[in-house]
Amino acid sequence: MKTIYFNKNFSVTSAQIEAVRLEGRFSTLASHSDPDNVMMGAAARRVTEPRGLLGGAYVDWLLDTVKRERPEVFIVGKEAGAVAERRAEFLALGVQPLTVADAPTLRHLDRKDEFLNAWDTATLPVPAWTTFHDLGTFDAGVAELRAHPDFVTGITRLCVKPARGIYAAGFRVLTEGRDLGSFLKGELYQMSMGEAQRLFVQPEQAGDALPTMLLMHTLEGAERSIDCVAWNGRLAAAVVRRKLPDGGPQLIEDRPDLLQAARQIASTYRLSGIFNFQTKDAQLPGGERVPNMLEINARASGGLRYSMAAGINFASLAAGLALGELLPEDAPRPRTGIRVAEVKTALVLE
């Protein structure tokens, strides 16, 4: 039985490993620096990674592990860019490393300001945005975006987030003020304009600099996450899930427009493996709701479990494509029109 190797990655990887195990087509190998991580408990074989290894030293360790353990497919998590730069060394050992894209493309997608600058808005529009790196450019950006034709006082808000980051780290919606009600409701992703200005002036006072930050219009429509698998730029499967209010279940939708966007993304960046992109709806003056591109993640999303419930075994499909056992057109069609929820379970660790 051929083996899929998963190195250190986010917790959703354990769900991918479990799905592969239940399907029974592939064996699984996992490595992580924490021997009690859920990834390790889910895999048939496991290797403990040395702590603190980065860059070339970590890739050297991965190559030694691959040479010893002999997996056929490697779904790369940690240090995907460094692995992509040394792809030929993994291929020489008989393993297909799935880094989603080559190293320059990974860097491009990771830098959201560069990505948005180069994005083709004929595929999907983007919200109005700018960058800032200190209090002065923040204030100038606020004035610019408030003067933008799409800005409607009392409806459109602004948000900030780092140009480089994962999940919601550093994301805040800007408000004119904070009250006791918002505090008691636990609205963690909001920040008043005054709080933002006080925060962004501090690095200047300390002689430091902010990282490049994005300032954007906050769209108030439906938010969607699209989980995809591709091979050599050809889309095999995509699951469109709409996030319902209050953080509850998610709805798996049939959206040909977003499937076409997924095909275009896979082709443009020549992607191979599991990736994700995020959209949010803008409401046009006539009432039409149009999805806007927010970002592309060259990795599995944190909510991949929801999309897996629609009938796509993402890791197994990616491995089958990489090994030439499947073609993109062989991928199953996901179920649509269903609501899915995540149920946490306990796992006994050996």
Short mmCIF file of C-alpha atoms in Angstrom, two decimals:
data_model
loop_
_atom_site.label_atom_id
_atom_site.label_comp_id
_atom_site.label_asym_id
_atom_site.label_seq_id
_atom_site.Cartn_x
_atom_site.Cartn_y
_atom_site.Cartn_z
CA MET A 1 0.00 0.00 0.00
CA LYS A 2 1.37 3.42 -0.95
CA THR A 3 1.92 6.03 1.75
CA ILE A 4 1.00 9.70 2.08
CA TYR A 5 3.31 11.69 4.33
CA PHE A 6 2.05 14.74 6.28
CA ASN A 7 4.66 16.83 8.07
CA LYS A 8 3.97 19.36 10.85
CA ASN A 9 0.84 21.34 10.04
CA PHE A 10 -2.36 22.77 11.49
CA SER A 11 -4.82 20.68 13.48
CA VAL A 12 -7.20 20.19 10.51
CA THR A 13 -4.55 17.84 9.08
CA SER A 14 -5.69 15.18 11.54
CA ALA A 15 -9.08 15.11 9.80
CA GLN A 16 -7.38 14.61 6.44
CA ILE A 17 -5.32 11.74 7.84
CA GLU A 18 -8.39 10.12 9.40
CA ALA A 19 -10.31 10.35 6.10
CA VAL A 20 -7.43 8.67 4.26
CA ARG A 21 -7.33 5.91 6.87
CA LEU A 22 -11.06 5.24 6.63
CA GLU A 23 -10.95 5.09 2.84
CA GLY A 24 -8.22 2.45 2.96
CA ARG A 25 -6.45 3.26 -0.34
CA PHE A 26 -3.31 4.71 1.25
CA SER A 27 -1.30 4.28 4.42
CA THR A 28 -0.41 7.42 6.38
CA LEU A 29 2.78 8.79 7.92
CA ALA A 30 2.88 11.92 10.08
CA SER A 31 5.63 13.93 11.73
CA HIS A 32 5.35 16.69 14.31
CA SER A 33 7.54 18.19 17.01
CA ASP A 34 4.83 17.42 19.59
CA PRO A 35 4.45 13.65 19.92
CA ASP A 36 0.98 14.12 21.44
CA ASN A 37 -0.36 16.25 18.59
CA VAL A 38 -3.62 14.92 17.12
CA MET A 39 -1.91 14.46 13.75
CA MET A 40 0.32 11.85 15.31
CA GLY A 41 -2.56 9.97 16.90
CA ALA A 42 -4.41 9.76 13.60
CA ALA A 43 -1.55 8.40 11.47
CA ALA A 44 -0.58 4.74 11.01
CA ARG A 45 3.12 5.64 11.36
CA ARG A 46 4.65 8.62 13.06
CA VAL A 47 8.02 10.33 13.44
CA THR A 48 8.85 13.02 16.00
CA GLU A 49 10.41 16.11 14.45
CA PRO A 50 13.30 17.95 16.14
CA ARG A 51 12.12 21.20 17.69
CA GLY A 52 13.25 24.51 16.26
CA LEU A 53 14.43 23.38 12.84
CA LEU A 54 13.72 25.88 10.05
CA GLY A 55 14.70 26.54 6.46
CA GLY A 56 17.40 24.44 4.89
CA ALA A 57 18.14 22.46 8.05
CA TYR A 58 14.49 21.41 8.29
CA VAL A 59 14.39 20.42 4.62
CA ASP A 60 17.52 18.32 5.17
CA TRP A 61 15.70 16.53 7.99
CA LEU A 62 12.65 15.99 5.77
CA LEU A 63 14.82 14.51 3.03
CA ASP A 64 16.42 12.11 5.50
CA THR A 65 12.97 11.12 6.77
CA VAL A 66 11.61 10.56 3.26
CA LYS A 67 14.67 8.50 2.34
CA ARG A 68 14.16 6.30 5.39
CA GLU A 69 10.35 6.03 5.44
CA ARG A 70 9.80 5.83 1.65
CA PRO A 71 6.40 7.54 1.19
CA GLU A 72 5.17 8.05 -2.35
CA VAL A 73 3.37 11.38 -1.79
CA PHE A 74 4.30 14.20 0.57
CA ILE A 75 1.56 16.75 1.43
CA VAL A 76 3.71 19.58 2.70
CA GLY A 77 2.77 21.78 5.65
CA LYS A 78 5.63 23.49 7.48
CA GLU A 79 8.26 25.20 5.29
CA ALA A 80 6.39 24.61 2.03
CA GLY A 81 8.38 27.35 0.30
CA ALA A 82 11.73 25.85 1.30
CA VAL A 83 10.57 22.41 0.16
CA ALA A 84 9.38 23.86 -3.17
CA GLU A 85 12.83 25.31 -3.80
CA ARG A 86 14.34 21.82 -3.43
CA ARG A 87 11.57 19.89 -5.14
CA ALA A 88 14.00 18.02 -7.41
CA GLU A 89 15.71 16.41 -4.41
CA PHE A 90 12.43 14.91 -3.23
CA LEU A 91 11.53 13.71 -6.72
CA ALA A 92 14.94 12.01 -6.92
CA LEU A 93 13.96 9.98 -3.85
CA GLY A 94 10.74 8.82 -5.52
CA VAL A 95 8.28 11.05 -3.63
CA GLN A 96 5.91 13.66 -5.07
CA PRO A 97 6.03 16.77 -2.82
CA LEU A 98 2.73 18.69 -2.96
CA THR A 99 3.62 22.29 -2.06
CA VAL A 100 0.61 23.67 -4.01
CA ALA A 101 2.82 26.03 -6.07
CA ASP A 102 6.45 26.81 -6.82
CA ALA A 103 8.40 28.96 -4.37
CA PRO A 104 7.94 32.36 -6.12
CA THR A 105 4.18 31.79 -6.42
CA LEU A 106 3.93 30.80 -2.75
CA ARG A 107 5.70 34.03 -1.78
CA HIS A 108 3.42 36.04 -4.05
CA LEU A 109 0.21 34.58 -2.62
CA ASP A 110 1.49 34.96 0.94
CA ARG A 111 2.02 38.71 0.47
CA LYS A 112 -1.56 39.87 0.22
CA ASP A 113 -0.69 43.38 -0.96
CA GLU A 114 1.34 42.00 -3.88
CA PHE A 115 -1.39 39.49 -4.66
CA LEU A 116 -4.17 42.11 -4.69
CA ASN A 117 -2.11 44.45 -6.86
CA ALA A 118 -1.64 41.75 -9.49
CA TRP A 119 -5.08 40.12 -9.22
CA ASP A 120 -7.22 40.11 -12.39
CA THR A 121 -10.50 41.70 -11.30
CA ALA A 122 -12.17 40.30 -14.41
CA THR A 123 -12.25 36.99 -12.52
CA LEU A 124 -13.65 38.46 -9.30
CA PRO A 125 -13.68 42.09 -8.11
CA VAL A 126 -11.90 43.10 -4.91
CA PRO A 127 -12.96 45.55 -2.19
CA ALA A 128 -11.36 48.99 -2.21
CA TRP A 129 -8.06 48.76 -0.30
CA THR A 130 -4.73 50.39 0.41
CA THR A 131 -1.70 49.75 2.60
CA PHE A 132 -0.19 51.56 5.56
CA HIS A 133 2.94 51.22 7.66
CA ASP A 134 2.62 53.93 10.29
CA LEU A 135 0.05 56.28 11.81
CA GLY A 136 0.45 58.89 9.09
CA THR A 137 -0.21 56.47 6.23
CA PHE A 138 -3.04 54.90 8.25
CA ASP A 139 -4.81 58.26 8.62
CA ALA A 140 -4.22 59.03 4.92
CA GLY A 141 -5.59 55.61 3.95
CA VAL A 142 -8.72 56.12 6.06
CA ALA A 143 -9.36 59.44 4.33
CA GLU A 144 -8.78 57.89 0.89
CA LEU A 145 -11.13 54.95 1.44
CA ARG A 146 -13.83 57.09 3.01
CA ALA A 147 -13.76 59.25 -0.12
CA HIS A 148 -14.04 56.20 -2.40
CA PRO A 149 -17.28 56.01 -4.45
CA ASP A 150 -18.14 52.62 -2.90
CA PHE A 151 -18.02 53.99 0.65
CA VAL A 152 -21.46 54.64 2.11
CA THR A 153 -21.50 56.29 5.53
CA GLY A 154 -23.22 54.14 8.13
CA ILE A 155 -23.17 51.02 5.92
CA THR A 156 -19.58 50.45 4.78
CA ARG A 157 -16.94 50.04 7.45
CA LEU A 158 -13.17 49.71 7.26
CA CYS A 159 -11.00 46.85 8.46
CA VAL A 160 -7.29 46.24 8.98
CA LYS A 161 -5.14 43.12 8.78
CA PRO A 162 -1.47 42.30 8.22
CA ALA A 163 -0.38 41.85 4.61
CA ARG A 164 1.14 38.57 5.77
CA GLY A 165 -0.68 36.32 8.22
CA ILE A 166 -2.94 33.32 8.68
CA TYR A 167 -6.50 32.88 9.87
CA ALA A 168 -7.80 36.04 11.62
CA ALA A 169 -4.53 37.06 13.30
CA GLY A 170 -4.42 40.86 13.33
CA PHE A 171 -7.81 41.31 11.67
CA ARG A 172 -10.05 44.03 13.12
CA VAL A 173 -13.15 45.88 11.88
CA LEU A 174 -12.84 49.57 12.71
CA THR A 175 -15.70 51.28 14.51
CA GLU A 176 -16.25 54.87 15.58
CA GLY A 177 -16.40 53.86 19.22
CA ARG A 178 -16.66 50.93 21.59
CA ASP A 179 -19.42 50.59 24.13
CA LEU A 180 -20.18 48.30 27.05
CA GLY A 181 -22.60 46.29 24.92
CA SER A 182 -19.96 45.29 22.37
CA PHE A 183 -17.53 44.45 25.20
CA LEU A 184 -20.03 42.20 26.95
CA LYS A 185 -20.94 40.46 23.68
CA GLY A 186 -17.30 39.51 23.22
CA GLU A 187 -16.82 41.23 19.87
CA LEU A 188 -13.13 40.40 19.65
CA TYR A 189 -12.65 41.38 16.01
CA GLN A 190 -13.63 45.02 16.43
CA MET A 191 -11.48 48.01 17.30
CA SER A 192 -12.39 51.67 17.57
CA MET A 193 -10.67 54.19 15.34
CA GLY A 194 -9.16 55.80 18.42
CA GLU A 195 -7.78 52.48 19.65
CA ALA A 196 -6.24 51.82 16.23
CA GLN A 197 -4.57 55.23 16.13
CA ARG A 198 -3.12 54.77 19.61
CA LEU A 199 -1.87 51.30 18.68
CA PHE A 200 -0.30 52.33 15.39
CA VAL A 201 1.55 55.31 16.86
CA GLN A 202 3.36 53.14 19.42
CA PRO A 203 5.89 51.59 17.04
CA GLU A 204 6.83 55.11 15.87
CA GLN A 205 7.46 56.18 19.46
CA ALA A 206 9.61 53.09 20.06
CA GLY A 207 11.61 53.68 16.89
CA ASP A 208 10.23 50.55 15.25
CA ALA A 209 8.08 50.07 12.15
CA LEU A 210 4.78 48.32 11.62
CA PRO A 211 4.74 45.44 9.18
CA THR A 212 2.92 46.23 5.96
CA MET A 213 -0.78 46.40 6.84
CA LEU A 214 -3.90 46.35 4.68
CA LEU A 215 -6.76 48.79 5.13
CA MET A 216 -9.92 47.70 3.27
CA HIS A 217 -13.62 48.30 2.88
CA THR A 218 -15.44 45.71 4.97
CA LEU A 219 -18.10 44.03 2.85
CA GLU A 220 -21.23 43.14 4.78
CA GLY A 221 -22.56 40.33 2.58
CA ALA A 222 -22.23 36.57 2.80
CA GLU A 223 -18.76 35.14 3.39
CA ARG A 224 -17.67 32.02 1.53
CA SER A 225 -14.69 29.70 1.70
CA ILE A 226 -13.91 27.58 -1.35
CA ASP A 227 -11.78 24.47 -0.78
CA CYS A 228 -10.12 23.07 -3.90
CA VAL A 229 -7.87 20.34 -5.26
CA ALA A 230 -5.92 20.79 -8.49
CA TRP A 231 -3.14 19.13 -10.43
CA ASN A 232 -0.75 20.95 -12.78
CA GLY A 233 -3.12 23.89 -13.05
CA ARG A 234 -6.27 21.86 -13.71
CA LEU A 235 -9.03 21.98 -11.12
CA ALA A 236 -10.25 18.56 -9.99
CA ALA A 237 -12.78 19.46 -7.27
CA ALA A 238 -14.05 22.51 -5.40
CA VAL A 239 -16.49 22.82 -2.53
CA VAL A 240 -18.18 26.18 -1.98
CA ARG A 241 -19.33 26.69 1.59
CA ARG A 242 -21.20 29.71 2.86
CA LYS A 243 -20.68 30.68 6.46
CA LEU A 244 -24.04 31.12 8.15
CA PRO A 245 -24.64 33.70 10.89
CA ASP A 246 -23.56 33.18 14.49
CA GLY A 247 -20.79 30.73 13.64
CA GLY A 248 -23.15 27.75 13.31
CA PRO A 249 -23.51 25.26 10.44
CA GLN A 250 -22.26 26.06 6.96
CA LEU A 251 -24.15 25.64 3.69
CA ILE A 252 -22.57 23.76 0.78
CA GLU A 253 -23.67 25.67 -2.31
CA ASP A 254 -23.88 25.05 -6.04
CA ARG A 255 -22.11 28.14 -7.44
CA PRO A 256 -20.95 27.76 -11.05
CA ASP A 257 -19.47 31.29 -10.96
CA LEU A 258 -17.17 30.44 -8.07
CA LEU A 259 -16.27 27.08 -9.60
CA GLN A 260 -15.18 28.97 -12.71
CA ALA A 261 -13.13 31.31 -10.52
CA ALA A 262 -11.51 28.23 -8.93
CA ARG A 263 -10.60 26.90 -12.38
CA GLN A 264 -9.08 30.25 -13.31
CA ILE A 265 -7.07 30.43 -10.08
CA ALA A 266 -5.71 26.89 -10.53
CA SER A 267 -4.75 27.64 -14.12
CA THR A 268 -3.26 31.11 -13.53
CA TYR A 269 -0.98 30.02 -10.70
CA ARG A 270 -0.51 26.43 -11.97
CA LEU A 271 -1.52 24.96 -8.63
CA SER A 272 -1.15 21.33 -7.55
CA GLY A 273 -2.62 20.10 -4.28
CA ILE A 274 -5.10 21.47 -1.76
CA PHE A 275 -5.78 25.21 -1.73
CA ASN A 276 -8.50 27.61 -0.63
CA PHE A 277 -9.79 31.06 -1.47
CA GLN A 278 -12.09 33.38 0.42
CA THR A 279 -14.81 35.69 -0.89
CA LYS A 280 -17.34 38.09 0.55
CA ASP A 281 -20.40 39.58 -1.12
CA ALA A 282 -20.78 43.25 -2.01
CA GLN A 283 -24.25 44.61 -2.64
CA LEU A 284 -24.59 46.68 -5.80
CA PRO A 285 -26.99 49.67 -5.98
CA GLY A 286 -29.56 47.53 -7.82
CA GLY A 287 -29.54 44.95 -5.02
CA GLU A 288 -27.38 42.34 -6.78
CA ARG A 289 -24.87 40.61 -4.52
CA VAL A 290 -21.46 40.02 -6.10
CA PRO A 291 -18.69 37.93 -4.50
CA ASN A 292 -15.40 39.80 -4.05
CA MET A 293 -12.00 38.12 -3.77
CA LEU A 294 -10.33 38.46 -0.38
CA GLU A 295 -7.35 36.08 -0.50
CA ILE A 296 -5.96 32.80 -1.80
CA ASN A 297 -4.43 30.36 0.69
CA ALA A 298 -1.93 27.92 -0.77
CA ARG A 299 -2.83 25.34 1.89
CA ALA A 300 -5.79 23.52 3.34
CA SER A 301 -8.17 25.82 5.18
CA GLY A 302 -9.00 25.56 8.86
CA GLY A 303 -12.60 24.74 7.90
CA LEU A 304 -11.74 21.91 5.52
CA ARG A 305 -13.73 19.45 7.66
CA TYR A 306 -16.95 21.13 6.51
CA SER A 307 -16.05 20.60 2.86
CA MET A 308 -14.98 17.01 3.48
CA ALA A 309 -18.52 16.32 4.70
CA ALA A 310 -19.69 17.08 1.15
CA GLY A 311 -18.00 13.89 -0.03
CA ILE A 312 -14.51 14.99 -1.11
CA ASN A 313 -11.52 13.20 0.42
CA PHE A 314 -9.08 16.01 -0.33
CA ALA A 315 -5.81 14.36 0.68
CA SER A 316 -6.58 11.06 -1.05
CA LEU A 317 -7.70 12.85 -4.21
CA ALA A 318 -4.54 14.98 -4.26
CA ALA A 319 -2.40 11.87 -3.82
CA GLY A 320 -4.21 9.99 -6.58
CA LEU A 321 -3.67 12.92 -8.96
CA ALA A 322 0.01 13.21 -8.04
CA LEU A 323 0.60 9.51 -8.67
CA GLY A 324 -1.21 9.53 -12.00
CA GLU A 325 -3.84 7.14 -10.72
CA LEU A 326 -6.57 9.73 -11.28
CA LEU A 327 -7.21 12.52 -13.74
CA PRO A 328 -8.92 15.76 -12.68
CA GLU A 329 -12.10 14.71 -14.47
CA ASP A 330 -12.22 11.52 -12.35
CA ALA A 331 -12.86 13.51 -9.16
CA PRO A 332 -16.30 13.02 -7.58
CA ARG A 333 -18.79 15.86 -7.52
CA PRO A 334 -19.48 17.21 -4.03
CA ARG A 335 -22.97 17.14 -2.58
CA THR A 336 -24.56 20.58 -2.57
CA GLY A 337 -27.57 22.12 -0.89
CA ILE A 338 -26.65 20.56 2.45
CA ARG A 339 -25.90 22.15 5.80
CA VAL A 340 -22.88 20.78 7.60
CA ALA A 341 -21.59 21.18 11.14
CA GLU A 342 -18.35 20.27 12.86
CA VAL A 343 -18.56 17.81 15.74
CA LYS A 344 -15.53 17.48 17.97
CA THR A 345 -14.47 14.00 19.06
CA ALA A 346 -11.94 12.62 21.53
CA LEU A 347 -8.99 10.54 20.33
CA VAL A 348 -7.04 8.04 22.44
CA LEU A 349 -3.31 8.69 22.05
CA GLU A 350 -0.98 5.71 22.27
#
